[in-house]
Short mmCIF file of C-alpha atoms and ligand atoms in Angstrom, two decimals:
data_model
loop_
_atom_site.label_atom_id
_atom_site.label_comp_id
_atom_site.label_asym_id
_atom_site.label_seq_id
_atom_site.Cartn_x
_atom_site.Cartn_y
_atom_site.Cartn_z
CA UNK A 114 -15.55 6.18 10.85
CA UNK A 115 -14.33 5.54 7.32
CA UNK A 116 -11.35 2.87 7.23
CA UNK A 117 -9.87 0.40 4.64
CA UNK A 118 -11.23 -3.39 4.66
CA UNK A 119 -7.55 -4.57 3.73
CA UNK A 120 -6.19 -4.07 7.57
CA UNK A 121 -5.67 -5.94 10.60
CA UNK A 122 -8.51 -6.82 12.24
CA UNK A 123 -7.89 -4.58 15.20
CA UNK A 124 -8.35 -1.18 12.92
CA UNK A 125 -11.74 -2.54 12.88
CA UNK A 126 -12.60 -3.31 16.25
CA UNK A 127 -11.56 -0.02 17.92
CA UNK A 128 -14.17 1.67 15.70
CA UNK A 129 -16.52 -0.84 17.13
CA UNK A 130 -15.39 -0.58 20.96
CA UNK A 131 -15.47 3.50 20.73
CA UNK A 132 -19.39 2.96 20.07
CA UNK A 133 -18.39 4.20 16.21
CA UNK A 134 -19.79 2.54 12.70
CA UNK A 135 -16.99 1.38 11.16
CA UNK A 136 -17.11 2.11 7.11
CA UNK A 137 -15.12 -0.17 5.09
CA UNK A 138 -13.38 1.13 1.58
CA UNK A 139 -11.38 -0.79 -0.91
CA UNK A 140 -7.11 0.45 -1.01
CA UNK A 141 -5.38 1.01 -4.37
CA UNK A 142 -2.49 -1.25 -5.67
CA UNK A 143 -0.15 -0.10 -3.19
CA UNK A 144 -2.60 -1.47 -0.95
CA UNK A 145 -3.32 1.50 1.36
CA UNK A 146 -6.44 3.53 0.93
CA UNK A 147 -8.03 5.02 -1.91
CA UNK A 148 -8.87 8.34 -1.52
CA UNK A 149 -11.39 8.57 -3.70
CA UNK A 150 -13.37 5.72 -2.13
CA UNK A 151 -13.37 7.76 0.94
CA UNK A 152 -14.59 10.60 -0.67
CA UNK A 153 -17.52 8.56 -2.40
CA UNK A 154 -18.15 7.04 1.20
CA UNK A 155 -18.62 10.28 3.24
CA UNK A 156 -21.88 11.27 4.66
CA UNK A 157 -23.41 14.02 6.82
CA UNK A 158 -22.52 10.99 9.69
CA UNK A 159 -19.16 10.52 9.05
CA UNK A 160 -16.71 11.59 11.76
CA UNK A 161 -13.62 10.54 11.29
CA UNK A 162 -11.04 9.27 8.81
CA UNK A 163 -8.65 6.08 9.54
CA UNK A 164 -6.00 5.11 7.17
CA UNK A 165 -3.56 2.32 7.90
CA UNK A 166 -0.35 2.99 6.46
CA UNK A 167 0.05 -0.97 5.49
CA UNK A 168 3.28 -2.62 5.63
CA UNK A 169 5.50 0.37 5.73
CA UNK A 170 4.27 2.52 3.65
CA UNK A 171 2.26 6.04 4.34
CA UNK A 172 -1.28 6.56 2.54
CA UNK A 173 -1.83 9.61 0.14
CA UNK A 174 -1.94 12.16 3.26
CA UNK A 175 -2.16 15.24 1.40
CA UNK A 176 -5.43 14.17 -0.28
CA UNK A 177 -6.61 12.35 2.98
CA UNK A 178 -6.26 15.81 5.17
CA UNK A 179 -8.04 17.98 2.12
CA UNK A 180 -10.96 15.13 2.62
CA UNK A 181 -10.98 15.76 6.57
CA UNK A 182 -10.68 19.67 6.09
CA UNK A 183 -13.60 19.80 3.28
CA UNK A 184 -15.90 17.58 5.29
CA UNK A 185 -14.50 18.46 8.68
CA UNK A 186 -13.60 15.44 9.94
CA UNK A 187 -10.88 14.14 12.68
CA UNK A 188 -8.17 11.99 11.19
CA UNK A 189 -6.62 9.26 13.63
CA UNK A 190 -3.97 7.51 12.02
CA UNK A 191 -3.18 3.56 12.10
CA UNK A 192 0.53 3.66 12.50
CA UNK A 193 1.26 0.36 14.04
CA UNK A 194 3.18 -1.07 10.79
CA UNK A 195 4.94 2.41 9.74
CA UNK A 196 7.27 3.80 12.55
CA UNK A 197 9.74 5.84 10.92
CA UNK A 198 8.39 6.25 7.29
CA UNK A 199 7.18 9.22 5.85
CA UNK A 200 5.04 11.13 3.16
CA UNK A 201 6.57 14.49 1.68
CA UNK A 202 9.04 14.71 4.77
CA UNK A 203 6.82 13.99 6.96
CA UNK A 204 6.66 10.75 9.66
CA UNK A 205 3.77 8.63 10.36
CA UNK A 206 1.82 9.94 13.44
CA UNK A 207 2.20 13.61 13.09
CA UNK A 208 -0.60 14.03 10.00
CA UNK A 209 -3.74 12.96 12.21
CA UNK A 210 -5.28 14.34 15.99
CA UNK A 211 -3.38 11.17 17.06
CA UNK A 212 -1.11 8.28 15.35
CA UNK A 213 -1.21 4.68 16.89
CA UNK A 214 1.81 2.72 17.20
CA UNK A 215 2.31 -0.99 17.97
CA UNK A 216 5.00 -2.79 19.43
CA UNK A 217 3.92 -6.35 19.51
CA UNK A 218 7.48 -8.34 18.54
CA UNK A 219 7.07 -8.61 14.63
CA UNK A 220 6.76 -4.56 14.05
CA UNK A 221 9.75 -2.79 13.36
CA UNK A 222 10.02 -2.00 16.96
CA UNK A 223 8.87 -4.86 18.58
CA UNK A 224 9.31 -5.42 22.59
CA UNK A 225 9.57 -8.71 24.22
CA UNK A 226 5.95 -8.85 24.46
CA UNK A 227 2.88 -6.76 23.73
CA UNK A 228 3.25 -2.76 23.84
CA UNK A 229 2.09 0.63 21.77
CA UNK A 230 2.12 4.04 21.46
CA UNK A 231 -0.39 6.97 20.38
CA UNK A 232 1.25 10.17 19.17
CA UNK A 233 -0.64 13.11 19.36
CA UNK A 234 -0.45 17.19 19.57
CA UNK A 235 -3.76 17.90 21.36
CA UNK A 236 -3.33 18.25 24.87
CA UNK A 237 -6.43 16.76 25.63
CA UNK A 238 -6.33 14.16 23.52
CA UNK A 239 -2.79 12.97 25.21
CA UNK A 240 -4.20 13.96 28.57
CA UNK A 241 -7.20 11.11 28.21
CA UNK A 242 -5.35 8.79 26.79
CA UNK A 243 -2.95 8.91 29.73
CA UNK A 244 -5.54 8.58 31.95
CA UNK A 245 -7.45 5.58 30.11
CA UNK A 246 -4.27 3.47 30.30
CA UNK A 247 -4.28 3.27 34.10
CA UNK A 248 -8.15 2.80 34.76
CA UNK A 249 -8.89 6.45 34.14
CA UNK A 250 -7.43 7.27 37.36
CA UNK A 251 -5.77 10.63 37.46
CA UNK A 252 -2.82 9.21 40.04
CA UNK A 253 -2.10 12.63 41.91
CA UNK A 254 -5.66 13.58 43.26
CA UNK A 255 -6.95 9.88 43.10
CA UNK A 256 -10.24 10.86 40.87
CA UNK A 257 -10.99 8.35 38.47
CA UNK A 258 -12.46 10.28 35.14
CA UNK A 259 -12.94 7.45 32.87
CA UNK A 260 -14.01 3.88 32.87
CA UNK A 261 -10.72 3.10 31.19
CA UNK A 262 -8.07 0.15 31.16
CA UNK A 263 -5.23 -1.54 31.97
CA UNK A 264 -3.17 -0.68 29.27
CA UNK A 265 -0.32 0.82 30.82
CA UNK A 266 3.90 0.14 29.12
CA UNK A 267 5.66 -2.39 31.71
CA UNK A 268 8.66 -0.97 32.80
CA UNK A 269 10.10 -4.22 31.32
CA UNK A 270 8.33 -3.50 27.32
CA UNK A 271 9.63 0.01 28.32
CA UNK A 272 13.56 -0.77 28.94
CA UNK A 273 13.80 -2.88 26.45
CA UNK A 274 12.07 -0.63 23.79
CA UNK A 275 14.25 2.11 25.08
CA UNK A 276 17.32 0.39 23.94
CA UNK A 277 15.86 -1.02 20.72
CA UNK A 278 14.67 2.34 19.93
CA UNK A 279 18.42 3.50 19.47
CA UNK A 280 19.17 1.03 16.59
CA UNK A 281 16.17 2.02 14.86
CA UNK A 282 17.54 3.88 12.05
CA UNK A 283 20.13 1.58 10.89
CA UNK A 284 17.15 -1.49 11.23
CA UNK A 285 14.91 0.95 8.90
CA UNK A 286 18.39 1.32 6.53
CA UNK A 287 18.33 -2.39 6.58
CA UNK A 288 15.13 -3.31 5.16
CA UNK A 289 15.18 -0.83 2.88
CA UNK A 290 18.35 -2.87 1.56
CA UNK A 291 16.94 -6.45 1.90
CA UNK A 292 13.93 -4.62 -0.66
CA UNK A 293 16.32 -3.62 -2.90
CA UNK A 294 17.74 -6.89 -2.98
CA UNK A 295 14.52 -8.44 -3.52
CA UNK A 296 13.54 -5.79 -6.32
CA UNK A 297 16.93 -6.79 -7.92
CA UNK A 298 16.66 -10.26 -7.75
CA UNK A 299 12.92 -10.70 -8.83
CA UNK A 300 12.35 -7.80 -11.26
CA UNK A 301 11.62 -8.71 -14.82
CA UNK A 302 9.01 -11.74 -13.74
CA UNK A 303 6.09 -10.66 -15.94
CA UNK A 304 3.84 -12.76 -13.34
CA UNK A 305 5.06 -10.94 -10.10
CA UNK A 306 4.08 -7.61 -8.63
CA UNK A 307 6.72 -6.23 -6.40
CA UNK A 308 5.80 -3.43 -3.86
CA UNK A 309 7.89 -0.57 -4.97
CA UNK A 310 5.52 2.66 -6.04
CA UNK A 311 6.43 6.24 -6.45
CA UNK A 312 8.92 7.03 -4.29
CA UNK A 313 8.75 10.33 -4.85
CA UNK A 314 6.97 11.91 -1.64
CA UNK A 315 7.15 8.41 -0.01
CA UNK A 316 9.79 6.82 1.92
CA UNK A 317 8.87 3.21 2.98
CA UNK A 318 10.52 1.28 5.91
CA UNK A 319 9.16 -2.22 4.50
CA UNK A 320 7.41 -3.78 7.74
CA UNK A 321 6.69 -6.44 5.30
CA UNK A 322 7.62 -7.02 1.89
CA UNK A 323 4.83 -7.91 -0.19
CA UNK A 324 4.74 -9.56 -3.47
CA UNK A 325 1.24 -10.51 -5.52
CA UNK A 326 0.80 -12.95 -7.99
CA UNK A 327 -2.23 -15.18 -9.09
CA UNK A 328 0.30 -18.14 -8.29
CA UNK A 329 0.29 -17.46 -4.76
CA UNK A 330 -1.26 -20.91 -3.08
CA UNK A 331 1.21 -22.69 -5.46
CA UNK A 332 4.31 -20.47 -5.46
CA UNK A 333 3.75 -20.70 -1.49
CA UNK A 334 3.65 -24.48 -1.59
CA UNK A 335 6.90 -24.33 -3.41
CA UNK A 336 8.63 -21.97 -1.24
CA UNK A 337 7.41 -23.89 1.77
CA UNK A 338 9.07 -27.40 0.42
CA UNK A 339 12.33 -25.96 -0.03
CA UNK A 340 12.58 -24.45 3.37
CA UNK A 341 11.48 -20.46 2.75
CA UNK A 342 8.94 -19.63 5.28
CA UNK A 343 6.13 -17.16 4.05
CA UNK A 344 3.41 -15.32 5.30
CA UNK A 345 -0.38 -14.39 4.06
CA UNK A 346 -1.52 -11.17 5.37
CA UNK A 347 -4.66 -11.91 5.19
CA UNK A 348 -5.80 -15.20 3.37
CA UNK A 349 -9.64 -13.90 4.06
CA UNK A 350 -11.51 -10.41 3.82
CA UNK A 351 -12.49 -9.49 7.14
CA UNK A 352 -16.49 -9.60 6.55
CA UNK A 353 -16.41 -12.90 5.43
CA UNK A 354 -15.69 -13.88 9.39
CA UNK A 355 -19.18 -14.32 10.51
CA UNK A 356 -18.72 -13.45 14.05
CA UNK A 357 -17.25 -9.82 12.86
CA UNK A 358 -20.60 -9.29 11.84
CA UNK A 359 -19.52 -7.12 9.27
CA UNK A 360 -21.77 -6.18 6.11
CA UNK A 361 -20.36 -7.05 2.82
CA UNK A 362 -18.96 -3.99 1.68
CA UNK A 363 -17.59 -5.56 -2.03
CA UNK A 364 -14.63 -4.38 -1.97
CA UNK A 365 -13.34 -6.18 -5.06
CA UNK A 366 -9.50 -4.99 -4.72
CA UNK A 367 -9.14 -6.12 -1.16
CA UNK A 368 -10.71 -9.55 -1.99
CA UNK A 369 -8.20 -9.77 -5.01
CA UNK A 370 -5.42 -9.27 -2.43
CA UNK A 371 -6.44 -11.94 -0.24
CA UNK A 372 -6.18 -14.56 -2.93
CA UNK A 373 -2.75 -13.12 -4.64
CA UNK A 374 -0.74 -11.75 -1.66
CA UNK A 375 2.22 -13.42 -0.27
CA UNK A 376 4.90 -11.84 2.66
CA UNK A 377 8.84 -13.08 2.20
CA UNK A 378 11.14 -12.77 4.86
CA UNK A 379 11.88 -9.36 5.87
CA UNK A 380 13.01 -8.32 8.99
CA UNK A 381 16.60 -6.86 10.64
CA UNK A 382 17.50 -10.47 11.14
CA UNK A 383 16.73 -11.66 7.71
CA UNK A 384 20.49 -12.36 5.62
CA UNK A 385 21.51 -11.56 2.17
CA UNK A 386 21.86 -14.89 2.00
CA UNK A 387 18.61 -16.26 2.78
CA UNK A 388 17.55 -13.63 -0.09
CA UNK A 389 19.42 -15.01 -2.36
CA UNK A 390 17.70 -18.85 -1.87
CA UNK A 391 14.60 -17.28 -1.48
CA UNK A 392 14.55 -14.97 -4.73
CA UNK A 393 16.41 -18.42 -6.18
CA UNK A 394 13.61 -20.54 -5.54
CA UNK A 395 10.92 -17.73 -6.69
CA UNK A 396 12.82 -17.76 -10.03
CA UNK A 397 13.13 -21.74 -10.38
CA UNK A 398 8.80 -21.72 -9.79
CA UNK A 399 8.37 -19.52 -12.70
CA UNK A 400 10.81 -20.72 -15.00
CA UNK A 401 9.21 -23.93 -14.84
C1 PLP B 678 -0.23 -4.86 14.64
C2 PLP B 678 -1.30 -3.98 14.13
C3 PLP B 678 -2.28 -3.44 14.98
C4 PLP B 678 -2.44 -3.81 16.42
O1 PLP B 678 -1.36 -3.61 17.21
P1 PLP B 678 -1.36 -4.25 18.68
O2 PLP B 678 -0.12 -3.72 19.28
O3 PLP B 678 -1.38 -5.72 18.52
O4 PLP B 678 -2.59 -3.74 19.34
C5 PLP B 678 -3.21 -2.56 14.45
N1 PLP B 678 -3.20 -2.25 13.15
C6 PLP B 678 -2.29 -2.76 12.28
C7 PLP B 678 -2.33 -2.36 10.86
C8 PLP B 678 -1.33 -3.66 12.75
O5 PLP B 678 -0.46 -4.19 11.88
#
């Protein structure tokens, strides 16, 4: 299974716990995948395609579904950071056999605790994974037709999620303004890369907001004395974690990213206020 090195570590590890190879490729500036990597990485063993929309934003899906239809391959679609964007129209989870969702507490639909979701239009493919969540066990004639798990929604994730999912929109509506207060506040710093592409087919919901700059450890250090809290998503390339045991696929974009990427505050709760200190104090490490 082809998939991007520049991902949470868990994209990786369901390749390896579904007995798969997992086939790491480098992502573009926008940091989701490159299709042309993929292309360049398909074999007569490749099965299946994985692209992580990362941090909001949906991967190049028309030229990712000409890929799986040339080489006929299944697409399954890592949709825990995108709920709610969409390419050309069309929303994360309805391009692939099945979209994963995720929603541990700092998505954009997080529960009080751990919880996901697959999405899916092949009957069988929503029939097994409704059996695999609960053991495998098919609960009206008691057969069990898997070795499967304990993965089921508690009714608690469930009723809370339910009434989250109704603000939804307006939380999506919100980041999307927090970015543009970001973009307006930090444009123009030559040093800076701020993650607004083509919007043209694309319409990002900003799980994260992701800036890159080869000043990261010590625009980080600054941000961190004067109270601004930031994140590094992620500080290392997944191979170089030994017990991964992950070949070296030199991916030279992704390591790039690991050294230059920092995450400001973004989320529904995050104030135009605490923008406004934050973009401050980006402005004040550069001037000087
Ligand atoms: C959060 C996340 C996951 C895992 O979601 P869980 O709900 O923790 O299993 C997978 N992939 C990406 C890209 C994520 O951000």
């Amino acid at each position: 299974m082809i998939t991007v090195a520049h991902t949470f570590v868990a994209t990786v590890s369901a390749i390896i716990h579904c007995g798969a190879k997992p086939i790491l490729v480098d992502v573009r500036n926008d940091y989701n995948m490159d299709p042309d990597q993929v292309e360049r990485a398909i074999t007569p063993k490749t099965k299946a395609l994985l692209p992580v929309h990362l941090n909001g934003r949906v991967c190049e899906m028309d030229r990712i579904m000409a890929l799986a239809d040339k080489y006929e391959l299944v697409v399954i679609e890592d949709a825990a950071q995108a709920l709610g964007a969409t390419y050309k129209g069309k929303k994360t989870g309805s391009f692939g056999i099945a979209g994963c969702f995720s929603f541990y507490p700092f998505k954009v639909l997080g529960g009080f605790g751990d919880g996901g979701a697959i999405t899916t239009n092949d009957p069988d493919v929503a029939r097994m994974a409704s059996l695999l969540r609960y053991n495998g066990e098919d609960r009206e004639t008691g057969e069990y037709h898997y070795h499967g798990y304990t993965a089921l929604l508690d009714n608690v994730q469930a009723a809370v999620l339910d009434v989250k999912l109704r603000y939804l929109p307006q939380w999506i509506e919100y980041r999307r303004k927090i970015a543009a207060c970001y973009r307006q506040g930090l444009e123009g710093i030559a040093e800076l890369q701020l993650p607004h592409f083509s919007e043209k087919h694309h319409f990002d919901i900003f799980q994260n907001y992701v800036i890159k700059t080869k000043e990261r450890d010590r625009l980080r250090e600054h941000l961190k004395a004067q109270g601004v809290e930031t994140l590094v998503h992620w500080p290392k390339p997944m191979w170089r974690h030994q017990g991964l045991a992950l070949e070296d696929p030199h991916l030279p974009e992704t390591e790039r990213i690991c050294e230059e990427v920092i995450s400001l505050p973004m989320s529904a709760e995050t104030t135009q206020e605490q923008v406004e200190i934050t973009v401050q104090c980006i402005r004040e490490f550069f001037a000087q």
